[in-house]
Amino acid sequence: PYITVEELRRELPPEQAEYCISRMTKYVGPEAAPGALDYISFSSALYGESDL
């Protein structure tokens, strides 16, 4: 349910990584890694809810 800032910067071109980082909220949960960002809420905001 989360992705780290480091993963985004490693996997995406710089402009795309910074776009995502600036728009994602911090992930809060017991298993959260340092720098974890909430991928689920970000993708839901972009693409809407999914039944997958």
mmCIF file of N, CA and C in Angstrom:
data_model
loop_
_atom_site.group_PDB
_atom_site.id
_atom_site.type_symbol
_atom_site.label_atom_id
_atom_site.label_comp_id
_atom_site.label_asym_id
_atom_site.label_seq_id
_atom_site.Cartn_x
_atom_site.Cartn_y
_atom_site.Cartn_z
ATOM 1 N N PRO A 1 0.798 -1.206 0.000
ATOM 2 C CA PRO A 1 0.000 0.000 0.000
ATOM 3 C C PRO A 1 0.841 1.272 0.000
ATOM 4 N N TYR A 2 2.168 1.108 0.061
ATOM 5 C CA TYR A 2 3.020 2.294 0.050
ATOM 6 C C TYR A 2 4.204 2.104 -0.889
ATOM 7 N N ILE A 3 4.840 3.213 -1.204
ATOM 8 C CA ILE A 3 6.068 3.227 -1.981
ATOM 9 C C ILE A 3 6.966 4.270 -1.333
ATOM 10 N N THR A 4 8.273 4.064 -1.407
ATOM 11 C CA THR A 4 9.173 5.023 -0.775
ATOM 12 C C THR A 4 9.660 6.061 -1.783
ATOM 13 N N VAL A 5 10.093 7.187 -1.243
ATOM 14 C CA VAL A 5 10.656 8.251 -2.071
ATOM 15 C C VAL A 5 11.842 7.704 -2.863
ATOM 16 N N GLU A 6 12.665 6.895 -2.222
ATOM 17 C CA GLU A 6 13.836 6.327 -2.886
ATOM 18 C C GLU A 6 13.439 5.453 -4.073
ATOM 19 N N GLU A 7 12.383 4.645 -3.904
ATOM 20 C CA GLU A 7 11.916 3.793 -5.003
ATOM 21 C C GLU A 7 11.419 4.629 -6.174
ATOM 22 N N LEU A 8 10.662 5.676 -5.878
ATOM 23 C CA LEU A 8 10.165 6.541 -6.951
ATOM 24 C C LEU A 8 11.317 7.175 -7.719
ATOM 25 N N ARG A 9 12.299 7.682 -6.996
ATOM 26 C CA ARG A 9 13.437 8.339 -7.653
ATOM 27 C C ARG A 9 14.296 7.355 -8.433
ATOM 28 N N ARG A 10 14.343 6.112 -7.987
ATOM 29 C CA ARG A 10 15.126 5.091 -8.684
ATOM 30 C C ARG A 10 14.416 4.614 -9.954
ATOM 31 N N GLU A 11 13.092 4.495 -9.900
ATOM 32 C CA GLU A 11 12.347 3.867 -10.989
ATOM 33 C C GLU A 11 11.780 4.824 -12.033
ATOM 34 N N LEU A 12 11.619 6.089 -11.691
ATOM 35 C CA LEU A 12 10.990 7.042 -12.609
ATOM 36 C C LEU A 12 11.978 8.112 -13.059
ATOM 37 N N PRO A 13 11.717 8.705 -14.219
ATOM 38 C CA PRO A 13 12.497 9.885 -14.616
ATOM 39 C C PRO A 13 12.310 10.978 -13.558
ATOM 40 N N PRO A 14 13.305 11.845 -13.382
ATOM 41 C CA PRO A 14 13.244 12.852 -12.310
ATOM 42 C C PRO A 14 11.963 13.674 -12.267
ATOM 43 N N GLU A 15 11.480 14.153 -13.402
ATOM 44 C CA GLU A 15 10.265 14.977 -13.403
ATOM 45 C C GLU A 15 9.056 14.198 -12.905
ATOM 46 N N GLN A 16 8.917 12.956 -13.339
ATOM 47 C CA GLN A 16 7.784 12.140 -12.911
ATOM 48 C C GLN A 16 7.881 11.793 -11.428
ATOM 49 N N ALA A 17 9.078 11.472 -10.971
ATOM 50 C CA ALA A 17 9.264 11.142 -9.559
ATOM 51 C C ALA A 17 8.890 12.326 -8.680
ATOM 52 N N GLU A 18 9.367 13.506 -9.020
ATOM 53 C CA GLU A 18 9.078 14.684 -8.202
ATOM 54 C C GLU A 18 7.598 15.048 -8.249
ATOM 55 N N TYR A 19 6.946 14.829 -9.395
ATOM 56 C CA TYR A 19 5.498 15.052 -9.501
ATOM 57 C C TYR A 19 4.770 14.162 -8.494
ATOM 58 N N CYS A 20 5.091 12.885 -8.496
ATOM 59 C CA CYS A 20 4.428 11.943 -7.589
ATOM 60 C C CYS A 20 4.723 12.281 -6.133
ATOM 61 N N ILE A 21 5.981 12.528 -5.819
ATOM 62 C CA ILE A 21 6.382 12.816 -4.443
ATOM 63 C C ILE A 21 5.652 14.043 -3.914
ATOM 64 N N SER A 22 5.514 15.057 -4.751
ATOM 65 C CA SER A 22 4.883 16.300 -4.295
ATOM 66 C C SER A 22 3.378 16.148 -4.077
ATOM 67 N N ARG A 23 2.773 15.117 -4.656
ATOM 68 C CA ARG A 23 1.327 14.940 -4.562
ATOM 69 C C ARG A 23 0.885 13.772 -3.681
ATOM 70 N N MET A 24 1.815 12.978 -3.233
ATOM 71 C CA MET A 24 1.472 11.835 -2.395
ATOM 72 C C MET A 24 1.547 12.219 -0.921
ATOM 73 N N THR A 25 0.647 11.633 -0.133
ATOM 74 C CA THR A 25 0.673 11.865 1.305
ATOM 75 C C THR A 25 1.518 10.790 1.983
ATOM 76 N N LYS A 26 1.963 11.109 3.182
ATOM 77 C CA LYS A 26 2.756 10.168 3.960
ATOM 78 C C LYS A 26 1.901 8.952 4.313
ATOM 79 N N TYR A 27 2.462 7.766 4.172
ATOM 80 C CA TYR A 27 1.759 6.540 4.549
ATOM 81 C C TYR A 27 1.928 6.323 6.044
ATOM 82 N N VAL A 28 0.819 6.075 6.725
ATOM 83 C CA VAL A 28 0.843 5.825 8.159
ATOM 84 C C VAL A 28 0.336 4.412 8.397
ATOM 85 N N GLY A 29 1.160 3.598 8.993
ATOM 86 C CA GLY A 29 0.764 2.237 9.301
ATOM 87 C C GLY A 29 1.879 1.544 10.051
ATOM 88 N N PRO A 30 1.569 0.439 10.698
ATOM 89 C CA PRO A 30 2.578 -0.245 11.515
ATOM 90 C C PRO A 30 3.749 -0.786 10.699
ATOM 91 N N GLU A 31 3.519 -1.098 9.433
ATOM 92 C CA GLU A 31 4.583 -1.665 8.599
ATOM 93 C C GLU A 31 5.263 -0.625 7.718
ATOM 94 N N ALA A 32 4.964 0.646 7.934
ATOM 95 C CA ALA A 32 5.490 1.715 7.078
ATOM 96 C C ALA A 32 7.008 1.823 7.189
ATOM 97 N N ALA A 33 7.652 1.878 6.039
ATOM 98 C CA ALA A 33 9.092 2.102 5.979
ATOM 99 C C ALA A 33 9.366 3.600 6.090
ATOM 100 N N PRO A 34 10.578 3.976 6.478
ATOM 101 C CA PRO A 34 10.915 5.406 6.501
ATOM 102 C C PRO A 34 10.725 6.016 5.111
ATOM 103 N N GLY A 35 10.093 7.150 5.039
ATOM 104 C CA GLY A 35 9.852 7.806 3.756
ATOM 105 C C GLY A 35 8.720 7.193 2.952
ATOM 106 N N ALA A 36 7.874 6.389 3.592
ATOM 107 C CA ALA A 36 6.781 5.724 2.882
ATOM 108 C C ALA A 36 5.696 6.720 2.492
ATOM 109 N N LEU A 37 5.235 6.596 1.248
ATOM 110 C CA LEU A 37 4.159 7.430 0.729
ATOM 111 C C LEU A 37 2.967 6.544 0.387
ATOM 112 N N ASP A 38 1.774 7.077 0.540
ATOM 113 C CA ASP A 38 0.536 6.316 0.353
ATOM 114 C C ASP A 38 0.204 6.167 -1.133
ATOM 115 N N TYR A 39 0.574 5.024 -1.695
ATOM 116 C CA TYR A 39 0.340 4.750 -3.108
ATOM 117 C C TYR A 39 -1.145 4.531 -3.406
ATOM 118 N N ILE A 40 -1.857 3.894 -2.506
ATOM 119 C CA ILE A 40 -3.265 3.560 -2.742
ATOM 120 C C ILE A 40 -4.116 4.821 -2.874
ATOM 121 N N SER A 41 -3.982 5.756 -1.936
ATOM 122 C CA SER A 41 -4.802 6.970 -2.025
ATOM 123 C C SER A 41 -4.413 7.808 -3.230
ATOM 124 N N PHE A 42 -3.123 7.825 -3.579
ATOM 125 C CA PHE A 42 -2.660 8.572 -4.748
ATOM 126 C C PHE A 42 -3.248 7.991 -6.032
ATOM 127 N N SER A 43 -3.156 6.682 -6.199
ATOM 128 C CA SER A 43 -3.674 6.065 -7.420
ATOM 129 C C SER A 43 -5.200 6.149 -7.482
ATOM 130 N N SER A 44 -5.874 6.055 -6.340
ATOM 131 C CA SER A 44 -7.331 6.211 -6.328
ATOM 132 C C SER A 44 -7.737 7.617 -6.744
ATOM 133 N N ALA A 45 -6.983 8.614 -6.291
ATOM 134 C CA ALA A 45 -7.282 9.997 -6.664
ATOM 135 C C ALA A 45 -7.086 10.213 -8.163
ATOM 136 N N LEU A 46 -6.083 9.565 -8.737
ATOM 137 C CA LEU A 46 -5.817 9.719 -10.170
ATOM 138 C C LEU A 46 -6.794 8.938 -11.036
ATOM 139 N N TYR A 47 -7.062 7.707 -10.651
ATOM 140 C CA TYR A 47 -7.796 6.793 -11.523
ATOM 141 C C TYR A 47 -9.167 6.391 -11.008
ATOM 142 N N GLY A 48 -9.535 6.795 -9.816
ATOM 143 C CA GLY A 48 -10.815 6.395 -9.251
ATOM 144 C C GLY A 48 -10.716 5.047 -8.562
ATOM 145 N N GLU A 49 -11.771 4.666 -7.910
ATOM 146 C CA GLU A 49 -11.815 3.395 -7.194
ATOM 147 C C GLU A 49 -11.863 2.235 -8.183
ATOM 148 N N SER A 50 -11.322 1.106 -7.755
ATOM 149 C CA SER A 50 -11.301 -0.078 -8.601
ATOM 150 C C SER A 50 -11.811 -1.275 -7.809
ATOM 151 N N ASP A 51 -12.447 -2.205 -8.497
ATOM 152 C CA ASP A 51 -12.902 -3.433 -7.865
ATOM 153 C C ASP A 51 -11.893 -4.561 -8.016
ATOM 154 N N LEU A 52 -10.713 -4.259 -8.525
ATOM 155 C CA LEU A 52 -9.697 -5.296 -8.722
ATOM 156 C C LEU A 52 -9.149 -5.800 -7.418
#
